[in-house]
Short mmCIF file of C-alpha atoms in Angstrom, two decimals:
data_model
loop_
_atom_site.label_atom_id
_atom_site.label_comp_id
_atom_site.label_asym_id
_atom_site.label_seq_id
_atom_site.Cartn_x
_atom_site.Cartn_y
_atom_site.Cartn_z
CA MET A 1 0.35 0.30 -0.48
CA ASP A 2 1.29 3.25 -1.42
CA LYS A 3 -0.41 5.99 -0.06
CA LYS A 4 -1.98 6.46 3.64
CA PHE A 5 -4.05 9.01 4.99
CA LYS A 6 -2.41 11.01 7.57
CA LYS A 7 -5.56 10.28 9.79
CA GLY A 8 -8.30 8.00 9.46
CA ILE A 9 -11.40 8.69 11.63
CA VAL A 10 -14.56 6.46 12.34
CA GLN A 11 -17.41 8.19 10.22
CA VAL A 12 -20.67 6.38 11.40
CA TYR A 13 -23.90 6.75 8.51
CA THR A 14 -27.38 6.59 9.89
CA GLY A 15 -30.94 7.20 10.45
CA ASP A 16 -34.07 6.81 8.56
CA GLY A 17 -33.26 8.97 5.14
CA LYS A 18 -32.17 7.56 2.10
CA GLY A 19 -28.26 7.64 0.87
CA LYS A 20 -26.27 6.20 4.25
CA THR A 21 -25.31 2.81 1.71
CA THR A 22 -25.25 5.72 -1.33
CA ALA A 23 -22.99 7.92 0.16
CA ALA A 24 -20.75 4.54 1.31
CA ILE A 25 -20.03 3.55 -2.41
CA GLY A 26 -19.75 7.55 -3.25
CA LEU A 27 -17.11 7.19 -0.59
CA ALA A 28 -15.80 3.93 -1.77
CA LEU A 29 -15.60 5.47 -5.18
CA ARG A 30 -13.77 8.64 -4.53
CA ALA A 31 -10.76 7.10 -2.48
CA ALA A 32 -10.13 4.33 -5.30
CA GLY A 33 -9.92 7.62 -7.59
CA GLN A 34 -7.46 8.97 -5.36
CA GLY A 35 -5.51 5.56 -5.05
CA PHE A 36 -6.25 4.82 -2.09
CA LYS A 37 -7.57 0.92 -1.22
CA VAL A 38 -10.95 0.29 -0.21
CA TYR A 39 -12.55 -3.21 1.74
CA MET A 40 -16.19 -2.77 1.81
CA ILE A 41 -18.40 -5.56 3.32
CA GLN A 42 -21.94 -5.58 2.89
CA PHE A 43 -23.46 -7.44 5.53
CA LEU A 44 -27.11 -7.40 4.41
CA LYS A 45 -28.01 -7.57 0.68
CA SER A 46 -28.22 -10.86 -0.69
CA PRO A 47 -25.41 -11.59 -2.72
CA LYS A 48 -28.03 -12.61 -5.49
CA LEU A 49 -29.28 -9.29 -5.52
CA SER A 50 -28.06 -7.62 -8.87
CA SER A 51 -27.11 -3.80 -7.31
CA GLY A 52 -25.22 -1.02 -9.61
CA GLU A 53 -22.77 -0.83 -7.83
CA PHE A 54 -22.12 -4.96 -7.59
CA LYS A 55 -21.46 -4.34 -11.43
CA MET A 56 -19.36 -1.54 -11.08
CA LYS A 57 -17.05 -3.23 -9.16
CA ASP A 58 -14.34 -4.05 -11.85
CA ALA A 59 -14.31 -0.53 -12.95
CA PHE A 60 -12.28 -0.19 -9.42
CA GLY A 61 -9.64 -2.39 -10.42
CA ASN A 62 -7.50 -3.19 -7.53
CA ASN A 63 -8.34 -0.23 -5.63
CA LEU A 64 -11.62 -1.25 -4.03
CA LYS A 65 -12.77 -5.25 -2.86
CA LEU A 66 -16.23 -5.09 -2.78
CA GLU A 67 -17.72 -8.23 -0.63
CA ARG A 68 -21.10 -9.83 0.72
CA LEU A 69 -21.55 -11.40 3.43
CA ASN A 70 -23.78 -14.65 2.39
CA THR A 71 -26.14 -14.10 5.51
CA PRO A 72 -29.89 -15.21 5.18
CA TRP A 73 -30.68 -11.82 7.11
CA TRP A 74 -32.38 -10.32 4.42
CA SER A 75 -35.15 -13.20 4.10
CA LEU A 76 -37.39 -11.89 7.21
CA LYS A 77 -38.38 -15.28 7.43
CA SER A 78 -35.48 -16.53 8.39
CA PHE A 79 -35.02 -13.69 11.07
CA LYS A 80 -38.49 -15.02 12.99
CA ASN A 81 -36.40 -18.21 13.30
CA ASP A 82 -34.98 -18.92 16.14
CA LYS A 83 -32.18 -21.28 14.84
CA HIS A 84 -31.73 -19.05 12.04
CA VAL A 85 -31.00 -15.64 14.19
CA GLU A 86 -28.46 -18.74 15.90
CA LYS A 87 -26.38 -19.48 13.15
CA MET A 88 -26.31 -16.17 11.91
CA LYS A 89 -24.67 -14.93 14.94
CA GLU A 90 -22.17 -17.52 14.69
CA PHE A 91 -21.81 -16.99 11.05
CA LEU A 92 -21.46 -12.95 11.37
CA LYS A 93 -19.23 -14.13 14.87
CA GLU A 94 -16.65 -15.38 12.43
CA GLU A 95 -16.82 -12.94 10.52
CA MET A 96 -15.65 -10.43 12.72
CA ILE A 97 -12.47 -12.30 13.35
CA LYS A 98 -11.74 -12.34 9.79
CA LEU A 99 -12.55 -8.73 10.22
CA LYS A 100 -10.24 -8.34 12.42
CA ASP A 101 -7.36 -9.80 10.41
CA ILE A 102 -8.07 -7.81 7.96
CA ILE A 103 -8.33 -4.43 9.32
CA SER A 104 -4.73 -5.10 11.45
CA SER A 105 -3.28 -6.62 7.68
CA GLY A 106 -2.63 -2.92 6.88
CA LYS A 107 -4.01 -3.79 3.71
CA TYR A 108 -7.00 -1.42 3.28
CA ASN A 109 -7.12 2.95 3.35
CA LEU A 110 -11.02 2.68 3.93
CA ILE A 111 -12.81 0.00 5.14
CA ILE A 112 -16.93 0.13 4.77
CA LEU A 113 -19.12 -2.22 6.93
CA ASP A 114 -22.78 -1.25 5.48
CA GLU A 115 -25.64 -1.98 7.47
CA ILE A 116 -23.46 -3.51 10.30
CA ASN A 117 -25.65 -0.95 12.32
CA ILE A 118 -28.49 -2.89 12.14
CA CYS A 119 -26.92 -6.33 12.80
CA LEU A 120 -25.89 -4.48 15.90
CA PHE A 121 -29.25 -3.41 16.44
CA TYR A 122 -31.02 -7.01 16.26
CA GLY A 123 -27.79 -8.19 18.35
CA LEU A 124 -26.74 -10.29 15.00
CA ILE A 125 -23.20 -8.73 16.25
CA ASP A 126 -21.78 -8.23 19.39
CA LEU A 127 -21.17 -4.22 20.17
CA ASN A 128 -18.32 -5.35 21.70
CA ASP A 129 -16.42 -6.57 19.13
CA VAL A 130 -17.26 -3.55 16.95
CA ILE A 131 -15.64 -1.05 19.71
CA GLU A 132 -12.53 -3.32 19.91
CA LEU A 133 -11.63 -3.86 16.10
CA ILE A 134 -12.23 0.38 16.45
CA LYS A 135 -10.05 1.06 18.99
CA ASN A 136 -7.34 -1.30 17.74
CA LYS A 137 -6.95 0.32 14.62
CA PRO A 138 -4.39 1.51 12.57
CA ALA A 139 -4.11 5.38 13.11
CA ASP A 140 -4.47 5.79 9.12
CA LEU A 141 -7.35 3.66 8.77
CA GLU A 142 -10.81 4.87 7.61
CA ILE A 143 -13.49 3.12 9.02
CA VAL A 144 -16.98 4.06 7.63
CA LEU A 145 -20.56 2.12 9.50
CA THR A 146 -23.38 2.32 8.10
CA GLY A 147 -27.21 1.57 8.57
CA ARG A 148 -29.80 2.92 10.56
CA TYR A 149 -30.39 2.35 14.13
CA ALA A 150 -26.66 3.57 15.16
CA PRO A 151 -26.17 2.55 19.01
CA GLU A 152 -25.21 5.31 21.24
CA GLU A 153 -22.13 3.97 22.00
CA LEU A 154 -20.96 3.64 18.97
CA LYS A 155 -21.94 7.11 18.10
CA LYS A 156 -19.77 8.03 20.94
CA ILE A 157 -16.95 6.23 19.74
CA ALA A 158 -17.47 7.83 15.99
CA ASP A 159 -15.51 10.52 14.97
CA LEU A 160 -18.34 12.08 12.73
CA VAL A 161 -21.65 11.13 12.96
CA THR A 162 -24.34 11.88 10.27
CA GLU A 163 -27.83 11.29 10.30
CA MET A 164 -30.13 10.90 6.91
CA LYS A 165 -33.03 11.83 7.96
CA LEU A 166 -36.77 11.06 6.45
CA ILE A 167 -38.02 14.39 5.10
CA LYS A 168 -40.39 13.18 2.81
CA HIS A 169 -40.74 9.90 0.56
CA PRO A 170 -42.51 8.81 -2.26
CA PHE A 171 -42.51 4.88 -1.26
CA SER A 172 -44.97 5.82 1.14
CA THR A 173 -47.31 6.61 -1.86
CA GLY A 174 -46.52 3.00 -3.34
CA LEU A 175 -43.41 3.96 -5.68
CA LYS A 176 -41.27 0.60 -5.31
CA ALA A 177 -37.89 0.21 -4.77
CA ARG A 178 -35.77 0.60 -8.40
CA ARG A 179 -33.08 -1.07 -9.87
CA GLY A 180 -30.50 1.52 -11.02
CA ILE A 181 -31.22 4.25 -8.43
CA GLU A 182 -32.38 2.46 -4.86
CA TYR A 183 -30.41 -0.87 -6.10
CA MET B 1 -31.21 5.30 -24.53
CA ASP B 2 -32.50 2.11 -24.44
CA LYS B 3 -33.30 1.64 -20.86
CA LYS B 4 -35.82 3.57 -18.71
CA PHE B 5 -37.12 4.27 -15.74
CA LYS B 6 -40.80 3.40 -15.37
CA LYS B 7 -40.81 6.92 -13.10
CA GLY B 8 -38.92 9.35 -12.56
CA ILE B 9 -38.64 11.25 -9.60
CA VAL B 10 -37.16 14.41 -8.29
CA GLN B 11 -35.05 13.78 -5.10
CA VAL B 12 -33.58 16.36 -2.88
CA TYR B 13 -30.08 16.31 -0.57
CA THR B 14 -29.92 19.22 1.98
CA GLY B 15 -29.27 19.82 4.99
CA ASP B 16 -25.60 20.75 6.77
CA GLY B 17 -24.19 16.80 7.28
CA LYS B 18 -22.06 14.83 5.54
CA GLY B 19 -22.51 12.16 2.58
CA LYS B 20 -25.06 14.57 0.00
CA THR B 21 -22.53 14.93 -2.97
CA THR B 22 -20.76 11.62 -2.40
CA ALA B 23 -24.78 9.53 -1.81
CA ALA B 24 -25.28 11.26 -5.64
CA ILE B 25 -22.33 10.22 -6.47
CA GLY B 26 -22.90 6.70 -5.24
CA LEU B 27 -26.52 6.97 -7.10
CA ALA B 28 -24.66 7.71 -9.99
CA LEU B 29 -22.19 4.69 -10.01
CA ARG B 30 -25.46 2.76 -9.08
CA ALA B 31 -26.74 3.51 -12.11
CA ALA B 32 -24.73 3.50 -14.55
CA GLY B 33 -23.94 0.19 -13.22
CA GLN B 34 -27.39 -1.00 -14.62
CA GLY B 35 -26.69 0.53 -17.78
CA PHE B 36 -28.64 3.42 -16.89
CA LYS B 37 -27.24 6.59 -18.61
CA VAL B 38 -25.87 9.77 -16.53
CA TYR B 39 -25.67 13.46 -16.36
CA MET B 40 -23.66 14.92 -13.03
CA ILE B 41 -23.13 18.68 -13.41
CA GLN B 42 -20.99 19.72 -10.37
CA PHE B 43 -22.21 23.59 -9.78
CA LEU B 44 -19.67 24.87 -7.13
CA LYS B 45 -16.45 22.35 -7.51
CA SER B 46 -13.99 24.52 -9.02
CA PRO B 47 -12.20 22.66 -12.16
CA LYS B 48 -8.83 22.79 -10.66
CA LEU B 49 -10.19 20.18 -8.13
CA SER B 50 -8.72 16.43 -8.88
CA SER B 51 -12.02 14.92 -6.90
CA GLY B 52 -11.73 11.55 -6.89
CA GLU B 53 -15.01 11.20 -8.65
CA PHE B 54 -13.95 13.11 -11.85
CA LYS B 55 -10.48 10.69 -11.67
CA MET B 56 -13.15 7.83 -11.83
CA LYS B 57 -15.16 9.32 -14.67
CA ASP B 58 -13.57 6.84 -16.92
CA ALA B 59 -14.29 3.62 -15.70
CA PHE B 60 -18.49 4.41 -16.61
CA GLY B 61 -17.70 4.65 -19.85
CA ASN B 62 -20.40 5.94 -21.92
CA ASN B 63 -22.92 5.73 -18.99
CA LEU B 64 -21.63 8.64 -17.43
CA LYS B 65 -20.91 12.13 -17.92
CA LEU B 66 -19.51 14.23 -15.36
CA GLU B 67 -19.37 18.11 -16.00
CA ARG B 68 -17.99 20.77 -13.62
CA LEU B 69 -19.08 24.62 -14.50
CA ASN B 70 -16.41 26.50 -14.54
CA THR B 71 -17.63 29.16 -12.29
CA PRO B 72 -15.66 31.52 -9.83
CA TRP B 73 -17.85 31.09 -7.40
CA TRP B 74 -15.50 28.58 -4.91
CA SER B 75 -13.42 31.22 -4.62
CA LEU B 76 -15.34 33.38 -1.65
CA LYS B 77 -13.70 36.31 -2.51
CA SER B 78 -15.01 36.49 -5.93
CA PHE B 79 -18.39 36.12 -4.14
CA LYS B 80 -18.26 39.87 -2.08
CA ASN B 81 -17.37 41.34 -5.36
CA ASP B 82 -20.24 42.00 -6.70
CA LYS B 83 -19.44 42.43 -10.28
CA HIS B 84 -18.12 38.62 -9.97
CA VAL B 85 -21.93 37.65 -8.46
CA GLU B 86 -24.08 39.44 -11.87
CA LYS B 87 -21.29 37.48 -14.10
CA MET B 88 -21.86 34.09 -12.14
CA LYS B 89 -25.03 34.87 -12.61
CA GLU B 90 -25.04 35.59 -16.02
CA PHE B 91 -23.13 32.93 -16.66
CA LEU B 92 -25.48 30.10 -14.46
CA LYS B 93 -29.00 31.22 -16.64
CA GLU B 94 -26.94 30.51 -19.63
CA GLU B 95 -26.27 27.02 -18.33
CA MET B 96 -29.52 26.68 -16.98
CA ILE B 97 -30.70 26.89 -20.79
CA LYS B 98 -28.18 24.68 -22.09
CA LEU B 99 -29.65 22.44 -18.98
CA LYS B 100 -33.37 22.42 -20.25
CA ASP B 101 -32.08 20.84 -23.89
CA ILE B 102 -30.61 18.02 -22.46
CA ILE B 103 -33.44 17.27 -20.05
CA SER B 104 -35.77 17.46 -23.09
CA SER B 105 -32.91 15.16 -25.34
CA GLY B 106 -34.61 12.56 -23.58
CA LYS B 107 -30.68 11.28 -23.57
CA TYR B 108 -30.44 10.41 -19.98
CA ASN B 109 -31.97 8.46 -17.44
CA LEU B 110 -30.52 10.37 -14.15
CA ILE B 111 -29.49 13.72 -14.08
CA ILE B 112 -27.35 15.56 -10.97
CA LEU B 113 -27.67 18.79 -10.16
CA ASP B 114 -24.97 18.82 -7.45
CA GLU B 115 -24.85 21.66 -5.21
CA ILE B 116 -26.94 23.56 -6.73
CA ASN B 117 -29.58 24.61 -3.96
CA ILE B 118 -26.62 26.45 -2.75
CA CYS B 119 -27.01 28.57 -5.70
CA LEU B 120 -30.58 28.76 -5.41
CA PHE B 121 -30.09 29.97 -1.66
CA TYR B 122 -27.73 32.75 -2.37
CA GLY B 123 -30.14 34.22 -5.66
CA LEU B 124 -27.26 32.63 -8.33
CA ILE B 125 -30.61 30.69 -10.17
CA ASP B 126 -33.40 31.53 -10.40
CA LEU B 127 -35.98 29.53 -8.36
CA ASN B 128 -38.96 29.73 -10.94
CA ASP B 129 -35.85 28.60 -13.30
CA VAL B 130 -34.94 25.08 -11.39
CA ILE B 131 -39.30 24.04 -10.68
CA GLU B 132 -39.79 24.97 -14.75
CA LEU B 133 -37.58 22.15 -15.89
CA ILE B 134 -38.68 20.11 -12.49
CA LYS B 135 -42.25 20.29 -14.01
CA ASN B 136 -41.35 20.21 -18.11
CA LYS B 137 -39.40 16.85 -17.24
CA PRO B 138 -40.48 13.76 -19.04
CA ALA B 139 -41.90 11.21 -16.67
CA ASP B 140 -39.37 8.89 -16.76
CA LEU B 141 -36.23 10.73 -16.11
CA GLU B 142 -34.84 10.77 -12.46
CA ILE B 143 -33.61 14.48 -11.30
CA VAL B 144 -31.35 14.41 -8.59
CA LEU B 145 -30.35 18.51 -6.47
CA THR B 146 -28.05 18.64 -3.58
CA GLY B 147 -27.12 21.42 -1.18
CA ARG B 148 -27.74 23.04 1.99
CA TYR B 149 -30.09 25.34 2.12
CA ALA B 150 -32.61 23.43 -0.27
CA PRO B 151 -35.44 26.34 -0.76
CA GLU B 152 -39.07 25.42 0.91
CA GLU B 153 -40.64 25.58 -2.43
CA LEU B 154 -38.50 23.46 -3.95
CA LYS B 155 -38.43 20.93 -1.23
CA LYS B 156 -42.39 20.94 -1.91
CA ILE B 157 -42.46 19.72 -5.58
CA ALA B 158 -39.72 17.24 -4.93
CA ASP B 159 -41.45 13.30 -4.43
CA LEU B 160 -38.03 12.61 -1.70
CA VAL B 161 -36.69 15.17 0.08
CA THR B 162 -33.60 13.54 2.68
CA GLU B 163 -31.75 15.82 4.63
CA MET B 164 -28.12 14.84 5.98
CA LYS B 165 -28.02 16.17 9.78
CA LEU B 166 -24.93 16.76 10.89
CA ILE B 167 -25.37 15.13 14.88
CA LYS B 168 -20.97 15.25 15.66
CA HIS B 169 -17.80 16.55 12.82
CA PRO B 170 -14.09 16.50 13.61
CA PHE B 171 -13.29 19.15 11.49
CA SER B 172 -14.66 21.56 14.95
CA THR B 173 -11.54 19.47 16.47
CA GLY B 174 -8.91 20.90 13.65
CA LEU B 175 -8.91 18.02 11.36
CA LYS B 176 -9.07 19.12 7.65
CA ALA B 177 -10.20 17.66 4.67
CA ARG B 178 -8.65 14.84 3.69
CA ARG B 179 -7.76 13.88 -0.34
CA GLY B 180 -9.42 10.13 -1.29
CA ILE B 181 -12.35 11.52 1.74
CA GLU B 182 -13.49 14.76 1.49
CA TYR B 183 -12.51 15.23 -2.08
#
């Protein structure tokens, strides 16, 4: 890794409004465009969903690694099933250990944990594991955590917290998520 | 243009928080990744500033046209000079006429007017011109307007309004804008 941020901070994007994941994707593009190395994990996107950002990942070349966890989370049915929830917790516990190695590897300048806040809110990931990751991160690594319901403890240790606030939303009037805009 | 959105809406990203332009860049990436045509105009970025998103524009191929207006706006000194302000207004008036043609050309699925809200707030662009553009847009065109201080009248006619709210910001403790993150 040639380039380094002088100082990497911890950013949280939360709230019920639009643009949390989208802003993270924009950050990834910007950093990769400037020659930094980016690792983005999408915790709650189905690997089957063919999102626009996923289709573009080749465009970033070696500067971006975009990964989706193969969790059954996105199926709400699974989440209502206690056995599935336990499986998810175990799966995510292992992923957090992998993440710890990735962070300490020093390979990346920017690591984005997309929708991890939701996992924290529902207790699928232990908040202490995330706090430990953040506290032990290299000083030049930027970490971005997205998703609504960011826990207060996370906001406290984050350097920059932005709340995306829904002011007006057309989905309440029946417009569905659209390919190319919402995914 | 092969693909079309079934319905294009008007989105506004405003507020004092981070992620407005960044979310717009993410949207551009997502739409381009899905094969839609995107036109993004950055109203208030210096053409000299070598932003990450600008460096990545080749990666989008023909699906993204990213343009920066060569306004002297970004220099606050210019803005305090009445003669410069008048020049900016004239310049932007002409740009709005060009934009009208671009919108009605039907060449694009998504048009992003980055930081245009600031131009509206400071009276550099006539709000009526923007409202007219929106009212006459093709039904399948998505328009995204970003920037803090979005006027109430704009929020009223927009379909989706999101406010990025600053909860905690490290720049107040002396951290400066960083290449690859803030630009």
